[in-house]
């Protein structure tokens, strides 16, 4: 275990953030709990900022990766914007005070209401809409004209490259539902004069998530650059930004994802000040996982140990409703005992499971874990900061966990644990 422990470290034998022990956090706020390191978010953000420094740029954190308002505020104070995929996320952005010119709106299925809200966000509207189909462009045009505005748009180009990641998080292939083809882009440009509500300003791409090599990104950048050169003479006005999406991978286990500096160099080579494109071209990126993934852990307590002939089971108080990635994608999360004393001695093959009535409610199978781990001990599921809490549900009527942020040694509850009353709010016979 190396990279996932960048921001969470053993101090006096106890897993800690900024000197705050996770045992203390569990005692004060209970488990399961999402615990975040503020520095864990800021450090990759700064690395991206300094890598893209030579070009005008905007780093829009993908809100769906980790949506808490306090986290959006933290990132916004450090200069980031946000990438949204729903009206609910726009609402969060507004609560977090994100300036409109730092908001991009992605997603294949925007509704007219969402378009209207984004067009009138804080009166000036948002930076841009990433438009994913010709039908969406036509709808956005009519909504914009109805509210008396022009929508700043980037066409989401599907570069048809295989990102070689999990099929559920691969989005840049022709067979995926995302984006529009090169032919459609040309056709849209030819018909732009009929779309007075549309102000075409950019091209966007996003080919997939958890990319552990730069080569699919390099391919998609090259194809995007070729497209830009091809459409340049057809455009009524030059493009003023390029949105390169997100997708950079992190280390969950032993992956060796590209370094941020190398990613930034690749971006600059294709689109930066010395790429032959106008120096004023703004580079937008939409990183999610790389910013929040290793900034958070899911802290959970062992309820029981169950011995079986071939292996043991450890039942913890967190479940698939709290962290869905293992059951959804079969993904790996490192399991770190909070107190190193429980990590000593003999180890054996163990499955770590939650209490939910589904066989899929399993965080880890056949892990070599200490036999000493038992009822009352704490473990942390590492690298849970992206697509963790934001994917949590109330399945099995389990209240969602609390979210705790630690910054400069200070503990802050950024989301209270849900109560049973929260579970039935809005239900007939519940509380309203
Ligand atoms: C999910 C998503 C992102 C963020 O992806 P990561 O892999 O978390 O960086 C960025 N852009 C779009 C359009 C997305 O759907």
XYZ file of C-alpha atoms and ligand atoms in Angstrom:
447
model
C 0.000 0.000 0.000
C 1.619 3.237 -1.049
C -0.219 5.851 -3.050
C -3.640 5.470 -1.420
C -2.013 6.426 1.868
C -0.648 9.752 0.638
C -2.935 11.747 2.887
C -3.865 9.115 5.472
C -0.902 7.922 7.494
C -0.119 5.886 10.560
C 0.832 8.078 13.470
C 1.684 6.369 16.754
C 0.298 3.217 15.193
C -3.105 4.692 14.352
C -4.358 5.699 10.902
C -4.637 9.497 10.937
C -5.170 12.574 8.788
C -3.303 15.759 9.614
C -2.575 14.349 13.063
C -6.235 13.501 13.742
C -6.692 9.801 14.474
C -9.500 7.966 12.740
C -10.183 6.175 16.021
C -11.053 9.549 17.519
C -13.266 10.377 14.558
C -15.122 7.059 14.947
C -15.570 7.564 18.669
C -16.985 11.057 18.222
C -19.115 10.630 15.119
C -19.781 6.928 14.807
C -19.410 4.594 11.849
C -19.760 4.136 8.968
C -18.293 7.541 8.139
C -16.682 9.074 5.096
C -13.543 10.890 6.182
C -11.824 13.315 3.820
C -8.506 15.089 3.871
C -8.835 18.664 2.572
C -5.218 18.532 1.449
C -6.088 15.350 -0.434
C -8.340 17.371 -2.764
C -6.129 20.441 -2.986
C -2.879 18.735 -3.774
C -3.945 17.150 -7.096
C -5.807 20.336 -7.994
C -2.600 22.330 -7.532
C -0.646 19.822 -9.595
C -3.124 20.236 -12.466
C -3.070 24.011 -12.118
C 0.680 24.221 -12.274
C 0.867 21.755 -15.160
C -1.560 23.823 -17.247
C -0.083 27.148 -16.115
C 1.355 28.061 -19.558
C -2.144 28.203 -21.100
C -5.370 29.954 -20.133
C -7.199 27.159 -18.343
C -10.177 26.226 -16.209
C -10.279 23.125 -14.040
C -13.874 22.025 -13.538
C -14.199 19.390 -10.831
C -16.718 16.709 -11.863
C -19.296 17.158 -9.115
C -20.705 13.658 -9.518
C -17.456 12.210 -8.133
C -17.933 13.828 -4.712
C -20.729 16.324 -4.423
C -20.662 17.776 -0.920
C -21.094 21.561 -0.934
C -18.232 22.057 1.526
C -15.910 20.243 -0.854
C -17.101 22.301 -3.821
C -16.442 25.442 -1.779
C -12.987 24.237 -0.803
C -12.081 23.616 -4.439
C -13.671 26.850 -5.651
C -11.636 28.877 -3.153
C -8.567 27.265 -4.677
C -9.618 28.415 -8.146
C -11.562 25.440 -9.499
C -14.885 25.429 -11.298
C -17.332 22.550 -11.657
C -18.585 20.134 -14.285
C -22.262 19.263 -13.796
C -24.530 16.561 -15.102
C -27.889 17.529 -13.572
C -30.081 20.284 -12.239
C -29.438 18.954 -8.741
C -25.732 19.520 -9.229
C -26.445 23.022 -10.534
C -28.341 23.658 -7.308
C -25.314 22.470 -5.339
C -23.034 24.738 -7.383
C -25.254 27.685 -6.551
C -25.215 26.798 -2.840
C -21.429 26.583 -3.018
C -21.283 30.017 -4.670
C -19.521 28.840 -7.826
C -19.291 31.701 -10.354
C -21.221 31.015 -13.578
C -18.151 31.431 -15.771
C -16.625 28.439 -14.008
C -19.484 26.007 -14.691
C -19.751 23.547 -17.556
C -22.819 21.380 -17.995
C -22.356 17.871 -19.442
C -24.684 14.900 -19.830
C -26.655 13.146 -22.565
C -30.118 13.914 -21.253
C -30.560 17.509 -20.159
C -34.184 18.562 -19.675
C -35.624 21.915 -20.784
C -35.922 22.943 -17.104
C -32.250 22.184 -16.491
C -31.297 24.153 -19.589
C -33.404 27.112 -18.486
C -31.926 27.096 -14.964
C -28.389 26.948 -16.317
C -29.033 29.713 -18.869
C -30.234 32.022 -16.130
C -27.747 30.920 -13.448
C -26.977 34.007 -11.382
C -28.404 36.049 -14.251
C -25.310 35.669 -16.460
C -25.620 31.951 -17.176
C -22.885 29.323 -17.214
C -19.573 28.972 -19.057
C -20.918 26.376 -21.482
C -23.103 23.412 -22.283
C -21.456 20.279 -23.604
C -24.006 19.224 -26.179
C -24.183 15.539 -26.938
C -26.651 15.235 -29.821
C -28.219 17.161 -32.650
C -31.619 16.821 -30.978
C -30.226 18.326 -27.775
C -28.745 21.224 -29.734
C -32.134 21.967 -31.284
C -33.872 21.849 -27.920
C -31.223 24.080 -26.310
C -31.620 26.529 -29.188
C -35.352 26.833 -28.647
C -35.061 27.072 -24.852
C -32.376 29.764 -25.155
C -34.411 31.804 -27.623
C -37.489 31.517 -25.409
C -35.599 33.050 -22.477
C -33.898 35.607 -24.718
C -30.344 34.281 -24.436
C -27.702 32.557 -26.484
C -26.288 29.356 -25.044
C -22.502 29.031 -25.156
C -21.919 25.557 -26.481
C -19.205 22.973 -26.963
C -20.070 20.034 -29.173
C -19.143 16.808 -27.452
C -17.180 14.946 -30.057
C -17.009 11.161 -29.846
C -13.469 10.420 -31.058
C -14.108 6.667 -31.208
C -11.075 5.530 -29.226
C -10.991 2.639 -26.818
C -9.950 3.887 -23.387
C -9.218 0.318 -22.240
C -10.980 0.753 -18.942
C -13.997 -0.968 -17.400
C -16.814 -1.151 -20.013
C -19.223 0.681 -17.683
C -16.922 3.693 -17.510
C -15.838 3.769 -21.120
C -17.614 6.514 -23.021
C -15.600 7.462 -26.107
C -16.400 4.596 -28.435
C -18.793 4.937 -31.341
C -20.979 2.261 -29.769
C -21.392 4.301 -26.551
C -24.337 6.625 -26.044
C -22.079 9.661 -25.607
C -21.138 12.439 -27.978
C -21.571 13.151 -31.669
C -19.585 11.934 -34.649
C -17.248 13.876 -36.907
C -19.849 13.854 -39.684
C -22.513 15.229 -37.381
C -20.168 17.986 -36.192
C -19.664 19.155 -39.778
C -23.381 19.008 -40.415
C -24.170 21.024 -37.294
C -21.728 23.717 -38.347
C -23.282 23.865 -41.790
C -26.687 24.452 -40.198
C -25.594 26.830 -37.451
C -27.157 29.898 -39.078
C -30.581 28.403 -38.337
C -29.766 28.146 -34.620
C -29.725 31.697 -33.334
C -29.939 30.592 -29.709
C -26.638 28.741 -30.044
C -23.214 30.305 -29.698
C -20.728 27.611 -30.707
C -17.540 28.262 -28.775
C -15.805 24.946 -28.266
C -15.382 21.251 -28.750
C -15.467 18.843 -25.826
C -14.518 15.231 -25.307
C -14.535 12.735 -22.455
C -13.503 9.219 -23.330
C -13.834 7.319 -20.090
C -12.749 7.033 -16.510
C -9.916 5.481 -14.489
C -7.520 5.689 -17.445
C -4.191 4.283 -16.386
C -2.322 5.073 -19.561
C -1.942 8.258 -21.578
C -2.165 6.569 -24.953
C -5.974 6.596 -25.389
C -5.933 10.243 -24.312
C -3.155 10.987 -26.795
C -5.211 9.339 -29.565
C -8.334 11.239 -28.671
C -6.417 14.545 -28.425
C -4.894 13.976 -31.855
C -8.307 13.222 -33.365
C -9.830 16.224 -31.661
C -7.056 18.462 -32.901
C -7.542 17.140 -36.421
C -11.260 17.858 -36.159
C -10.567 21.412 -34.972
C -8.237 22.060 -37.886
C -10.797 20.601 -40.266
C -13.749 22.696 -39.072
C -11.822 25.910 -38.491
C -12.499 27.338 -41.990
C -16.201 26.446 -41.708
C -16.837 28.281 -38.443
C -18.554 31.661 -38.267
C -16.186 32.621 -35.406
C -13.077 30.915 -34.023
C -13.509 28.541 -31.117
C -12.422 30.008 -27.825
C -12.107 26.903 -25.696
C -11.492 23.190 -25.798
C -12.862 20.931 -23.063
C -10.842 17.750 -22.656
C -13.045 16.008 -20.089
C -11.751 13.989 -17.162
C -10.753 10.389 -16.808
C -7.300 10.317 -15.265
C -6.928 7.209 -13.152
C -5.642 6.784 -9.614
C -3.958 4.017 -7.671
C -6.420 1.747 -5.910
C -4.116 -1.229 -5.708
C -1.016 -1.353 -7.883
C -2.054 0.664 -10.935
C 0.554 3.105 -12.168
C -1.536 5.957 -13.556
C 0.094 8.696 -15.617
C 1.679 11.541 -13.695
C -0.298 14.753 -13.738
C 2.724 16.626 -15.113
C 2.935 14.263 -18.091
C -0.782 14.549 -18.709
C -0.479 18.347 -18.679
C 2.432 18.210 -21.120
C 0.368 16.075 -23.475
C -2.519 18.535 -23.263
C -0.240 21.485 -23.947
C 1.462 19.767 -26.865
C -1.901 19.436 -28.658
C -3.708 22.562 -27.527
C -1.261 24.836 -25.681
C 0.340 28.143 -26.676
C 2.873 26.459 -28.962
C 0.449 24.053 -30.637
C -0.337 26.388 -33.509
C -3.792 27.164 -32.120
C -4.622 30.713 -30.966
C -2.762 31.486 -27.737
C -5.989 32.712 -26.222
C -7.623 29.276 -26.527
C -8.840 28.311 -23.065
C -8.201 24.731 -21.978
C -10.980 23.290 -19.816
C -10.656 19.934 -18.093
C -13.192 18.009 -16.002
C -11.261 15.860 -13.540
C -13.228 13.957 -10.920
C -11.530 10.859 -9.607
C -8.003 12.232 -9.668
C -9.020 15.084 -7.380
C -11.207 13.295 -4.878
C -10.397 9.575 -5.140
C -7.550 9.359 -2.706
C -8.814 12.241 -0.576
C -11.395 10.093 1.189
C -11.808 6.815 3.059
C -14.832 4.957 4.317
C -14.342 4.275 8.001
C -16.191 1.255 9.303
C -16.315 -0.965 12.379
C -16.053 -4.723 12.425
C -19.305 -6.203 13.750
C -18.480 -9.895 13.667
C -15.934 -12.375 12.560
C -17.299 -15.613 11.109
C -15.066 -18.602 10.649
C -15.577 -20.928 7.690
C -13.546 -23.924 6.667
C -11.615 -22.308 3.809
C -11.831 -18.668 4.780
C -13.211 -16.234 7.317
C -15.761 -13.519 6.860
C -15.570 -10.129 8.466
C -18.935 -8.390 8.684
C -18.572 -4.610 8.907
C -21.141 -1.904 9.592
C -20.720 -0.282 6.167
C -22.484 -1.845 3.206
C -22.935 -1.673 -0.534
C -25.413 1.152 -0.092
C -22.563 3.249 1.382
C -19.926 2.329 -1.190
C -21.296 0.783 -4.318
C -18.156 0.503 -6.460
C -17.152 -3.034 -5.469
C -20.589 -4.468 -6.227
C -21.148 -2.284 -9.305
C -17.760 -2.596 -11.012
C -16.039 -5.299 -9.002
C -13.560 -2.651 -8.015
C -10.775 -2.964 -5.506
C -10.437 -0.916 -2.330
C -7.514 -1.427 -0.008
C -8.579 -2.376 3.521
C -6.445 -0.741 6.175
C -6.768 -1.593 9.859
C -7.029 1.668 11.791
C -4.993 0.403 14.749
C -1.755 -1.257 13.659
C -1.901 -3.579 16.679
C -4.846 -5.336 15.039
C -2.724 -5.834 11.923
C -0.047 -7.967 13.614
C 0.234 -11.705 13.652
C -1.213 -14.401 11.438
C -3.142 -13.550 8.306
C -5.665 -15.574 6.395
C -7.963 -15.410 3.399
C -10.910 -13.255 4.372
C -14.004 -11.774 2.747
C -15.107 -8.387 4.017
C -18.856 -8.051 3.697
C -21.634 -5.691 4.695
C -24.978 -6.409 6.369
C -27.157 -5.911 3.273
C -29.226 -8.864 2.079
C -27.399 -9.347 -1.216
C -24.514 -11.661 -1.939
C -23.053 -8.769 -3.924
C -22.651 -6.818 -0.691
C -18.985 -7.637 -0.530
C -16.150 -5.118 -0.268
C -13.301 -7.552 -0.688
C -12.922 -11.237 -1.318
C -10.007 -13.512 -0.539
C -7.990 -10.721 1.022
C -5.107 -11.678 3.191
C -6.152 -10.024 6.430
C -5.000 -10.398 10.040
C -6.935 -12.996 12.015
C -6.764 -10.644 14.963
C -9.247 -8.197 13.401
C -12.470 -8.728 15.335
C -15.632 -7.127 16.749
C -15.146 -3.483 17.640
C -12.010 -2.990 15.555
C -11.971 -0.278 12.929
C -10.918 -0.554 9.330
C -10.733 2.032 6.561
C -11.668 1.306 2.963
C -9.141 3.425 1.125
C -9.541 5.485 -2.075
C -13.248 5.964 -1.430
C -13.370 9.706 -2.133
C -14.623 9.411 -5.714
C -17.959 7.785 -6.591
C -18.261 6.823 -2.931
C -20.715 8.892 -0.939
C -22.093 10.421 -4.143
C -23.337 6.982 -5.213
C -24.693 6.027 -1.787
C -28.321 5.005 -1.439
C -30.768 4.135 1.299
C -31.126 0.507 0.235
C -32.263 -1.720 3.116
C -33.491 1.513 4.729
C -30.017 2.344 5.892
C -29.483 6.020 6.685
C -26.570 7.410 4.694
C -23.265 7.848 6.528
C -21.903 11.161 7.756
C -19.144 13.000 5.912
C -16.255 14.459 7.873
C -13.536 16.746 6.548
C -10.209 17.257 8.221
C -8.225 20.347 7.411
C -5.196 21.622 9.275
C -5.953 19.267 12.163
C -9.507 20.578 12.458
C -12.453 18.160 12.236
C -15.592 19.361 10.528
C -18.823 17.436 9.977
C -19.698 18.445 6.427
C -22.765 16.219 6.271
C -24.645 14.888 9.257
C -25.470 11.218 9.427
C -29.018 10.680 8.199
C -31.680 9.836 10.751
C -34.577 7.385 10.507
C -36.852 10.403 10.107
C -34.810 11.424 7.038
C -35.523 7.999 5.582
C -39.293 8.465 5.519
C -39.452 12.189 4.700
C -42.002 12.771 1.978
C -43.640 9.381 2.378
C -47.341 9.251 3.119
C -47.545 8.633 6.841
C -43.950 9.824 7.264
C -42.889 13.314 8.208
C -43.504 16.152 5.784
C -17.793 11.513 -15.016
C -17.328 12.563 -15.922
C -16.134 13.250 -15.661
C -15.202 12.887 -14.540
O -14.559 11.693 -14.792
P -13.363 11.174 -13.856
O -13.016 9.878 -14.435
O -13.882 11.089 -12.474
O -12.258 12.178 -13.986
C -15.807 14.299 -16.499
N -16.595 14.639 -17.550
C -17.743 13.993 -17.835
C -18.554 14.427 -18.979
C -18.138 12.933 -17.041
O -19.262 12.276 -17.335
